[in-house]
mmCIF file of C-alpha atoms and ligand atoms in Angstrom:
data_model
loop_
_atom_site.group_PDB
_atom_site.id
_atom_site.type_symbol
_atom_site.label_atom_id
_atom_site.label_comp_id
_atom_site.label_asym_id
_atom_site.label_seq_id
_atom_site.Cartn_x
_atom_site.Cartn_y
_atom_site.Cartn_z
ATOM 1 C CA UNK E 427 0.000 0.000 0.000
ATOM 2 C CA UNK E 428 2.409 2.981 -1.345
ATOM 3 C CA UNK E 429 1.741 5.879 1.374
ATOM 4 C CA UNK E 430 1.892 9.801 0.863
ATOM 5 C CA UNK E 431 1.703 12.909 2.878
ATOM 6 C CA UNK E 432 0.699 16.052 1.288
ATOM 7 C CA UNK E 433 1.085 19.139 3.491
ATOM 8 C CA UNK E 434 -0.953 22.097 2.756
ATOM 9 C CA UNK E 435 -3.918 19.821 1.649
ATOM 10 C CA UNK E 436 -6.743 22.277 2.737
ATOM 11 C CA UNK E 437 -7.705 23.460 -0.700
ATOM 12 C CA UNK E 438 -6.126 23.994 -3.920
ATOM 13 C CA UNK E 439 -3.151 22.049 -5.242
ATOM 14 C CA UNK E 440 -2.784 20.250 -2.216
ATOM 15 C CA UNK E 441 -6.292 19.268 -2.332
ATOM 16 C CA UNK E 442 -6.416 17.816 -5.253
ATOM 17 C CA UNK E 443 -3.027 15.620 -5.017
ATOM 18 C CA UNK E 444 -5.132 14.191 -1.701
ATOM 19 C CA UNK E 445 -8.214 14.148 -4.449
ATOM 20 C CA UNK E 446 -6.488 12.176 -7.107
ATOM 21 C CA UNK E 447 -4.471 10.017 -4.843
ATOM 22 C CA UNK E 448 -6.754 8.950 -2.379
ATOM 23 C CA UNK E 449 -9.097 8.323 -5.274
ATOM 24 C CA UNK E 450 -7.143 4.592 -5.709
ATOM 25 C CA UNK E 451 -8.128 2.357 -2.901
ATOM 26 C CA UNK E 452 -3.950 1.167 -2.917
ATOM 27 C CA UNK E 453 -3.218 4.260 -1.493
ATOM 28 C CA UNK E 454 -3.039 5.739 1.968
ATOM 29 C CA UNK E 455 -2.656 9.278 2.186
ATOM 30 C CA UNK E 456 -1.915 11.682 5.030
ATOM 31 C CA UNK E 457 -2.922 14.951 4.248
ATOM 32 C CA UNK E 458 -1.645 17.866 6.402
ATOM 33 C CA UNK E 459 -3.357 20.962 7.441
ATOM 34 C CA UNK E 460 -2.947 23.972 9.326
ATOM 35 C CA UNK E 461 -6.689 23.693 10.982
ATOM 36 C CA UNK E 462 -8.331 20.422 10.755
ATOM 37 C CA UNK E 463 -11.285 21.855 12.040
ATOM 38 C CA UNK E 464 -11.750 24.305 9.299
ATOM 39 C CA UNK E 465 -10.254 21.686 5.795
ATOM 40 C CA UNK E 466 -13.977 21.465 5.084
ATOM 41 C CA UNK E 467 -13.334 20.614 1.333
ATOM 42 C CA UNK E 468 -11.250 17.846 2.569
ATOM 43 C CA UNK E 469 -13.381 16.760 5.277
ATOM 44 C CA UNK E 470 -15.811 16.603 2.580
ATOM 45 C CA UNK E 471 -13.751 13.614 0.702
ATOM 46 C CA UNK E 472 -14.492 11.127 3.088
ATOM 47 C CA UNK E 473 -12.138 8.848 2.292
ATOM 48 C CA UNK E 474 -11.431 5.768 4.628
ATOM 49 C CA UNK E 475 -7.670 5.739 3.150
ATOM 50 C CA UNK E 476 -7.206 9.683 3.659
ATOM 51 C CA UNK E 477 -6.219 10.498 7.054
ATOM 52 C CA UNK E 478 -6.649 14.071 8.299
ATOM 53 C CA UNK E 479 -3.441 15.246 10.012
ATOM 54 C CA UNK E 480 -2.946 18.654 11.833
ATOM 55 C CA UNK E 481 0.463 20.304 11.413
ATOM 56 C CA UNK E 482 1.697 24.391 10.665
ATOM 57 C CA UNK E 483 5.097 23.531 8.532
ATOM 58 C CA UNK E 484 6.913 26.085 10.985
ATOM 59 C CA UNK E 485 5.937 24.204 13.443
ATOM 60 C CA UNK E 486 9.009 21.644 14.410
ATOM 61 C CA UNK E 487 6.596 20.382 17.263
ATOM 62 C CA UNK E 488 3.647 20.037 15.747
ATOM 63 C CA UNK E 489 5.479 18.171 12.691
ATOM 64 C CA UNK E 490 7.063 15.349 15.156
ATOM 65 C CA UNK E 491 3.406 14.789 16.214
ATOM 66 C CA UNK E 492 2.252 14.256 12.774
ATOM 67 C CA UNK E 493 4.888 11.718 12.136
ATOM 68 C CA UNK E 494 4.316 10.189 14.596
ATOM 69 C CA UNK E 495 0.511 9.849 13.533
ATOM 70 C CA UNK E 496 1.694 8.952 10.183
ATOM 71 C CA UNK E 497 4.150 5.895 12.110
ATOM 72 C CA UNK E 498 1.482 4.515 13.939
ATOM 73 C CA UNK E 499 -0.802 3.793 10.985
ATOM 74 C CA UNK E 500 2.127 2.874 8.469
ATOM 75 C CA UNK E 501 4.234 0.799 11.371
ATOM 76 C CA UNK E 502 6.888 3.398 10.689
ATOM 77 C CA UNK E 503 6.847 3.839 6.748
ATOM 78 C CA UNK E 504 5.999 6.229 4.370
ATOM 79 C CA UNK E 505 6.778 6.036 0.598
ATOM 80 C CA UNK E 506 6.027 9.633 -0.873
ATOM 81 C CA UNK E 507 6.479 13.229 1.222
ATOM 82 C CA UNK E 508 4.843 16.283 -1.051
ATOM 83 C CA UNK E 509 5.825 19.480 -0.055
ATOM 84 C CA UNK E 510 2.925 21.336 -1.774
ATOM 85 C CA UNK E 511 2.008 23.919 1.496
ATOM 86 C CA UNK E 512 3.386 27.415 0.621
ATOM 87 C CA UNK E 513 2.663 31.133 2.024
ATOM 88 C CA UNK E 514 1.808 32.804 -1.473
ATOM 89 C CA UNK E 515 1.445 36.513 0.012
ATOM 90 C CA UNK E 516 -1.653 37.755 -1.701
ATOM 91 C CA UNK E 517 -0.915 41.716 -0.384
ATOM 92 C CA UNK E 518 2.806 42.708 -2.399
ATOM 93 C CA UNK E 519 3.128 40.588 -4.986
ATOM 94 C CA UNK E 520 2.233 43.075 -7.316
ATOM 95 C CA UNK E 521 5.612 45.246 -5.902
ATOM 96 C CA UNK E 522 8.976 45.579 -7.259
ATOM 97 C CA UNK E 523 11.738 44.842 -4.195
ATOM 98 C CA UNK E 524 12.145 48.882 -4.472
ATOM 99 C CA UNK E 525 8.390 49.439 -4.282
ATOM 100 C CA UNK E 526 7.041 48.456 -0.220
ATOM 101 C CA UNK E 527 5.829 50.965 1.683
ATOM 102 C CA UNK E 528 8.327 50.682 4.293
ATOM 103 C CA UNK E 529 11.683 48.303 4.997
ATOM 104 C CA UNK E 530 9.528 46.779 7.526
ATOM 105 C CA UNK E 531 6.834 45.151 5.696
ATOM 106 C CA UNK E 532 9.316 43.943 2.896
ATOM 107 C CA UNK E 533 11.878 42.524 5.578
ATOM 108 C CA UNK E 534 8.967 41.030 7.047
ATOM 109 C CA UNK E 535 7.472 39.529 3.579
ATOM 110 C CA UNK E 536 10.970 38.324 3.181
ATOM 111 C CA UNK E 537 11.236 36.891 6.148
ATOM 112 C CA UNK E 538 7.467 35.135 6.210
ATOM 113 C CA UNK E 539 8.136 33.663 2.617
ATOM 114 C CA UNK E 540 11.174 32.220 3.209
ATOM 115 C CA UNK E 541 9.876 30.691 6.561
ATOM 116 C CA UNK E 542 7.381 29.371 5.469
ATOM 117 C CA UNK E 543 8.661 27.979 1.654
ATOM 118 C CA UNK E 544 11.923 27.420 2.275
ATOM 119 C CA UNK E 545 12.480 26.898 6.284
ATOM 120 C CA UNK E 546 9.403 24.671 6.675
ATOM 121 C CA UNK E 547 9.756 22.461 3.511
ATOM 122 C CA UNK E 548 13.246 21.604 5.285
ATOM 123 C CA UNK E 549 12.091 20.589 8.694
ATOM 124 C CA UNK E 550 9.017 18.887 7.145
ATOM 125 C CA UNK E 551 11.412 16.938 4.901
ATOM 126 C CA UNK E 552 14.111 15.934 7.599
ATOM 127 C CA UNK E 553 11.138 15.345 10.214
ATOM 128 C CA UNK E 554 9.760 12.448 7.483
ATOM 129 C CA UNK E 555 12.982 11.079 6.488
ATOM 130 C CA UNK E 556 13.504 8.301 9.165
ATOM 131 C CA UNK E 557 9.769 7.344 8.115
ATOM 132 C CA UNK E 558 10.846 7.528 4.076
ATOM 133 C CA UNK E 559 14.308 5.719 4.893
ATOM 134 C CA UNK E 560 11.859 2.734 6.304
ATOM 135 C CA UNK E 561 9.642 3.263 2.762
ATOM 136 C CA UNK E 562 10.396 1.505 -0.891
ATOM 137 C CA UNK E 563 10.236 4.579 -2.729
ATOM 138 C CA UNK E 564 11.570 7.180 -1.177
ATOM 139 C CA UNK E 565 10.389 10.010 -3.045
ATOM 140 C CA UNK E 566 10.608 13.831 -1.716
ATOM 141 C CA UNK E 567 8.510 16.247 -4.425
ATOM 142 C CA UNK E 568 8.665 19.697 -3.378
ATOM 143 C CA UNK E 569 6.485 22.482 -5.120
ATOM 144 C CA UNK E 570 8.456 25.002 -7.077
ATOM 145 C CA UNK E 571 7.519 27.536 -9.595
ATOM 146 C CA UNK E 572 8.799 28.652 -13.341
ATOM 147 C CA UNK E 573 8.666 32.132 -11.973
ATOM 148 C CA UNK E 574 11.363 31.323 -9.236
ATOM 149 C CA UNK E 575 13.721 29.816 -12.794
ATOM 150 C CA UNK E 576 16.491 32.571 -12.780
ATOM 151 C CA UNK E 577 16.663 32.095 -17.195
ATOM 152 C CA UNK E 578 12.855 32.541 -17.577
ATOM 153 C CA UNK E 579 12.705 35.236 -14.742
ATOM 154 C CA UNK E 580 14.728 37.140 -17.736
ATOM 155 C CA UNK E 581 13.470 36.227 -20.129
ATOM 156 C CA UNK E 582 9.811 36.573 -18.986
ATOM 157 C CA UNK E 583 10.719 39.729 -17.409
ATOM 158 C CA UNK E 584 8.453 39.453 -14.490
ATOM 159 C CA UNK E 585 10.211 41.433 -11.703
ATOM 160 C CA UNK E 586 7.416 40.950 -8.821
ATOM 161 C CA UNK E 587 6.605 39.018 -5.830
ATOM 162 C CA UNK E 588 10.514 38.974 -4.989
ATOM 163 C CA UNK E 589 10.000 37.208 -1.637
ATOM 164 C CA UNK E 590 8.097 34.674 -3.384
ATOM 165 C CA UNK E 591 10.003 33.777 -6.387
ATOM 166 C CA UNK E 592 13.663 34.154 -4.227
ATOM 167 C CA UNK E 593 12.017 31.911 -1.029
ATOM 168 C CA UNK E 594 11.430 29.136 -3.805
ATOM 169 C CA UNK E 595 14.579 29.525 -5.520
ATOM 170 C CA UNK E 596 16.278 28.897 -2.322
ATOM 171 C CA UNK E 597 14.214 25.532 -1.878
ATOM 172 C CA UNK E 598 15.431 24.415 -5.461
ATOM 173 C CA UNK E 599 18.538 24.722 -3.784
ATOM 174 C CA UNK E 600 18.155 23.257 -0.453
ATOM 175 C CA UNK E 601 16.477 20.388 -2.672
ATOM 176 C CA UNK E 602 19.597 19.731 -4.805
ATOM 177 C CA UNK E 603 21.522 19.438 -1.317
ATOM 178 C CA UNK E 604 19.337 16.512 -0.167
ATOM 179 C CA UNK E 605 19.354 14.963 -3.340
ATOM 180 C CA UNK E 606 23.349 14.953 -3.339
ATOM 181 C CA UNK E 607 23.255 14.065 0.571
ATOM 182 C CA UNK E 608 21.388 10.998 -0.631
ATOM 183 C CA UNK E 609 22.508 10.246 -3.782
ATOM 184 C CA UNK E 610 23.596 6.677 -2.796
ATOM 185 C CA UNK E 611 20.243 5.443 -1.013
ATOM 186 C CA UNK E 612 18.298 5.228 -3.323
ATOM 187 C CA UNK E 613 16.174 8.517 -2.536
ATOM 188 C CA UNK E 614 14.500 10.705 -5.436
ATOM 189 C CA UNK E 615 14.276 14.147 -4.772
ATOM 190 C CA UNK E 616 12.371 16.836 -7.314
ATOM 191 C CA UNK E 617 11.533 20.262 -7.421
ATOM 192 C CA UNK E 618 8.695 20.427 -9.243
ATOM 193 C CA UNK E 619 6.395 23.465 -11.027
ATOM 194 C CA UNK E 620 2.687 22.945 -11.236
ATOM 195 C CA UNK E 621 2.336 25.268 -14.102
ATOM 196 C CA UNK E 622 0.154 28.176 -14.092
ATOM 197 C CA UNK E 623 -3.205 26.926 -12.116
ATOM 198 C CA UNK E 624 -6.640 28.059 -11.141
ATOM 199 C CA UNK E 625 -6.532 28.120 -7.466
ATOM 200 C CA UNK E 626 -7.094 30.915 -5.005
ATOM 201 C CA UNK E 627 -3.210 31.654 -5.030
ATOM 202 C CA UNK E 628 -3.219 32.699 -8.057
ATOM 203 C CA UNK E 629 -6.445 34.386 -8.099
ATOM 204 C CA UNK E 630 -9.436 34.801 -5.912
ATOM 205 C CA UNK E 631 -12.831 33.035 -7.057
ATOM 206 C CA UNK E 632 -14.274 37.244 -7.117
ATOM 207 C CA UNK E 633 -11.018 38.766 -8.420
ATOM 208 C CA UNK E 634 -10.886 42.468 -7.962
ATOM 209 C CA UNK E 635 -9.947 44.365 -10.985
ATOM 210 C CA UNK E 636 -6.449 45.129 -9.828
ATOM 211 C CA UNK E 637 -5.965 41.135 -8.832
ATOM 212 C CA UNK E 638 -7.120 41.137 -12.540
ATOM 213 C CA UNK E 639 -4.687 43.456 -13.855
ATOM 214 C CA UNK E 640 -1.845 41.988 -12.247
ATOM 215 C CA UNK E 641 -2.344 38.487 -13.226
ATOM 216 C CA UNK E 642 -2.355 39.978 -16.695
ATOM 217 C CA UNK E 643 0.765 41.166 -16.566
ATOM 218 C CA UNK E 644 2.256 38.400 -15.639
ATOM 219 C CA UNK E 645 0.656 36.803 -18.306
ATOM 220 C CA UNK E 646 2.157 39.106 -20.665
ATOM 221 C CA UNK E 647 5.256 38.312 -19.711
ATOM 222 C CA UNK E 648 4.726 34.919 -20.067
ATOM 223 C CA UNK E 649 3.177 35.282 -23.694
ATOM 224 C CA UNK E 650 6.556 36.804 -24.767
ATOM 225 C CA UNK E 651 8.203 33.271 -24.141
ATOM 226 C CA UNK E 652 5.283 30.924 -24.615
ATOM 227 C CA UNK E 653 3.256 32.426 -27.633
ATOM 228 C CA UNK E 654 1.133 29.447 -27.410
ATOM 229 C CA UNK E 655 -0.181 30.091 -23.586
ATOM 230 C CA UNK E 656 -4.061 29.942 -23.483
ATOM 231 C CA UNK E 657 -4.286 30.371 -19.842
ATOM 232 C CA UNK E 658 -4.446 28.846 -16.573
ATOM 233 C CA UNK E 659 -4.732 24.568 -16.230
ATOM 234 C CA UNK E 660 -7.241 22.943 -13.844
ATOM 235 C CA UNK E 661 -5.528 21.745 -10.723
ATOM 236 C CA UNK E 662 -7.423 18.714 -11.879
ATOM 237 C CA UNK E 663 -4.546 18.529 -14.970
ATOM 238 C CA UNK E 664 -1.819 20.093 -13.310
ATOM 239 C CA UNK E 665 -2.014 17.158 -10.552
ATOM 240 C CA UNK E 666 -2.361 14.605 -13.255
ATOM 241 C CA UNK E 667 0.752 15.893 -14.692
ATOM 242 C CA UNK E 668 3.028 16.168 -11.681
ATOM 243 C CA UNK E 669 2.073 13.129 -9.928
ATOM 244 C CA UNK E 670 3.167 11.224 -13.492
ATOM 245 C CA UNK E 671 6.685 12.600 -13.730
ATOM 246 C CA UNK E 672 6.561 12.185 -9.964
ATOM 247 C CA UNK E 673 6.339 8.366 -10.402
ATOM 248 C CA UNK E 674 8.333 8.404 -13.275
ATOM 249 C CA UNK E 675 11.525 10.398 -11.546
ATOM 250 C CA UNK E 676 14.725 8.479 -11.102
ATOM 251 C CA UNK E 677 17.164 8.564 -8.752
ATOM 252 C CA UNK E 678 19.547 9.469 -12.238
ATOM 253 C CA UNK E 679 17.515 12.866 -11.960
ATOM 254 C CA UNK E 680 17.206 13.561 -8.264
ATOM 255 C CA UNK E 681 17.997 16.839 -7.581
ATOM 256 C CA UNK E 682 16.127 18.187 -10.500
ATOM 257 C CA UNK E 683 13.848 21.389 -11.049
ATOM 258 C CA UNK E 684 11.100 19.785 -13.549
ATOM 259 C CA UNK E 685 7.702 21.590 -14.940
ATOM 260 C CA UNK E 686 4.111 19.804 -14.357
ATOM 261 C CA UNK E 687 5.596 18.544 -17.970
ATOM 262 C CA UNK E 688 8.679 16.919 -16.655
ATOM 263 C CA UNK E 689 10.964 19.470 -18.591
ATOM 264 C CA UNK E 690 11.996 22.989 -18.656
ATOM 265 C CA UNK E 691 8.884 24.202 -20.495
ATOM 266 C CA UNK E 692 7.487 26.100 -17.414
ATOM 267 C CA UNK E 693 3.723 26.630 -19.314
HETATM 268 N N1 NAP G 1906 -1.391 27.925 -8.341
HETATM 269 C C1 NAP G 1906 -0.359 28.145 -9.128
HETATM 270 O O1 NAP G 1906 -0.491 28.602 -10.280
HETATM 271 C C2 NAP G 1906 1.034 27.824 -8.661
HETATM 272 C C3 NAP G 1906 2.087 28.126 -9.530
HETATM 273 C C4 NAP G 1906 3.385 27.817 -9.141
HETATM 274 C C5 NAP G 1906 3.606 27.188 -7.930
HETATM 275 N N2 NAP G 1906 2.566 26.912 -7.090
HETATM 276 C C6 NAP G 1906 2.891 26.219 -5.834
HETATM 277 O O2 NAP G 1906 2.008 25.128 -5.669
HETATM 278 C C7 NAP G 1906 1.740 24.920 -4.277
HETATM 279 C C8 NAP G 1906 0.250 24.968 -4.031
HETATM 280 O O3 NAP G 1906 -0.243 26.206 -4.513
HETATM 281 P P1 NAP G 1906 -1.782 26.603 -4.399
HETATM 282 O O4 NAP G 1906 -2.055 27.430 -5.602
HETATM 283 O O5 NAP G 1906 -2.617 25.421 -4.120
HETATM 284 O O6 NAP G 1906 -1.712 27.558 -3.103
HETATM 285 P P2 NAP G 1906 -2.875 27.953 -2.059
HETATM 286 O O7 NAP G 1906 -4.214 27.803 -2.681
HETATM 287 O O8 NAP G 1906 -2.459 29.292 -1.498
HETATM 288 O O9 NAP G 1906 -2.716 26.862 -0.913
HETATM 289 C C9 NAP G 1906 -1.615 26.913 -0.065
HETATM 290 C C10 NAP G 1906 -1.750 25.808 0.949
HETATM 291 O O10 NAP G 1906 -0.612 25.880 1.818
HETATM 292 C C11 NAP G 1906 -1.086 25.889 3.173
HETATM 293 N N3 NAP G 1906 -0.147 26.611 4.034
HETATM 294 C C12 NAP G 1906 0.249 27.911 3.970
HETATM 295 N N4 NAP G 1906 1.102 28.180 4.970
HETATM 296 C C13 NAP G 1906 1.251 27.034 5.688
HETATM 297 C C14 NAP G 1906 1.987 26.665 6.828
HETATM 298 N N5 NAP G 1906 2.758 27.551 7.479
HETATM 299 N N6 NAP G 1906 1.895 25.389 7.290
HETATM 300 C C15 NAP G 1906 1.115 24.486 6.658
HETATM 301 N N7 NAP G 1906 0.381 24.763 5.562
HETATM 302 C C16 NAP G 1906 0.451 26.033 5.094
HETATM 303 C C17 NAP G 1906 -2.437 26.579 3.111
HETATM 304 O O11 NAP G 1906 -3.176 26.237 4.271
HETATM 305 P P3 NAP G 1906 -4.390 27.141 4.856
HETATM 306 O O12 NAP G 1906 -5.622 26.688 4.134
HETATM 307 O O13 NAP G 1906 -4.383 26.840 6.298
HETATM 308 O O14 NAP G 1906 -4.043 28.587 4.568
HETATM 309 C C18 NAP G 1906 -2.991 25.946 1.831
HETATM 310 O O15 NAP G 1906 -3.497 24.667 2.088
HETATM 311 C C19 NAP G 1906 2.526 26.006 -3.529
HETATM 312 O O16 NAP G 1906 3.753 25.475 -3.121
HETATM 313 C C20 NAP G 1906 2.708 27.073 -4.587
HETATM 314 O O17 NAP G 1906 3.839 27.874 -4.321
HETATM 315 C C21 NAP G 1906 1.283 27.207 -7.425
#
């Protein structure tokens, strides 16, 4: 029965990995939440092979616990960790590094983002690696983004949500250092972009017309290098797409930053 724990598997991405993966009766999945009392969408799966688990990703404590949850069910195993929970800051992402109102609020979006996206994907991962050590696949996927690809960041020229894009360019890194780390035992370790996807990170489900306007100039951006981008993907595909070059990754490629495509093609 291959096992997986999703963290941030309230609602959007994370949902639907839970969604799609708890959908096969094999599976067991563990899906991790800041507030189990308030994951109403995933509450709403009702899933005898999904198991609710409460844990903040900054929260070394509250992590331990959840393994420990995870543990008692598995008898000490798991087989696939995503790292899918991020803080996407929905209030500057639409400023230049030059731009905040005050050194304050960017030190502090600086300082959440890379907490969060970069600081708690690395206790989450070396909290679950005694229980993915004891697994047979031994797969770490951690959620990226083509905006945080320093070549397409040029090219695109897209020069907002700093904290965001550098917080996730410092996981690809920390990424590539587990993947080297564990080169020899047999571990796979990805970064991996979803793409550009329909969830509330992105934008809200009542967009105000600046949210709008911003997401079209990223868009714009994009269009430059990808003349063929339509729009957004459903989660739905996005999922599809990650969790096959998720099962197809090799410990050859470990250490690799891969698109929802399994490539560099970021859209
Ligand atoms: N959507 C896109 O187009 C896109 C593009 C590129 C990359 N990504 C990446 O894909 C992943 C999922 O994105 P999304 O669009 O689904 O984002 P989202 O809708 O904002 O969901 C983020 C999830 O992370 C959880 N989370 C935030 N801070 C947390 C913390 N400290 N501890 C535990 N969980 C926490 C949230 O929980 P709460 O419900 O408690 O807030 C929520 O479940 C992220 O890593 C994101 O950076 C998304």
């Amino acid at each position: 029965m291959p096992s997986y724990v999703v963290t941030g598997a309230s609602r959007g991405l994370g949902l639907e990995f839970v969604q799609q993966l708890g959908s096969s009766p094999e599976n067991i999945v563990f899906a991790l939440v800041r507030n189990k009392k308030t994951a109403d969408k995933l509450i709403a799966l009702s899933r005898s092979n999904v198991h609710i688990v409460q844990a903040d990703i900054t929260d070394v404590n509250a992590l331990k616990l959840a393994a420990q949850e995870v543990s008692k069910i598995t008898g000490g195993k798991l087989d696939v960790l995503i790292n899918n929970a991020a803080l996407v800051e929905p209030n500057h992402r639409n400023l230049n590094l030059d731009e905040y109102p005050d050194e304050k609020t960017l030190e502090k979006d600086l300082f959440d983002s890379f907490h969060v996206n970069a600081i708690g994907v690395i206790h989450t991962t070396n909290i679950f690696l005694p229980l993915l050590r004891a697994g047979s696949v031994k797969k770490v996927a951690s959620l990226s983004t083509g905006i945080a690809d320093l070549d397409t960041t040029i090219a695109t020229g897209y020069s907002l949500a700093g904290p965001y894009c550098i917080s996730k360019a410092a996981l690809n890194m920390a990424v590539s250092k587990y993947a080297l780390k564990y080169k020899n035992d047999g571990f796979v370790f990805l970064s991996i972009s979803p793409g550009l996807v329909a969830t509330d990170a992105m934008v809200s489900e009542h967009p105000s017309d600046e949210e709008i306007a911003e997401v079209k100039d990223m868009i714009a951006g994009f269009t430059k290098v990808y003349p063929d981008f339509t729009g957004p993907i459903t989660a739905e595909e996005s999922i599809r797409s990650m969790l096959s070059v998720i099962d197809e990754a090799t410990v050859e490629t470990s250490g690799a930053f891969l698109s929802h495509k399994g490539n560099k093609e970021w859209l």
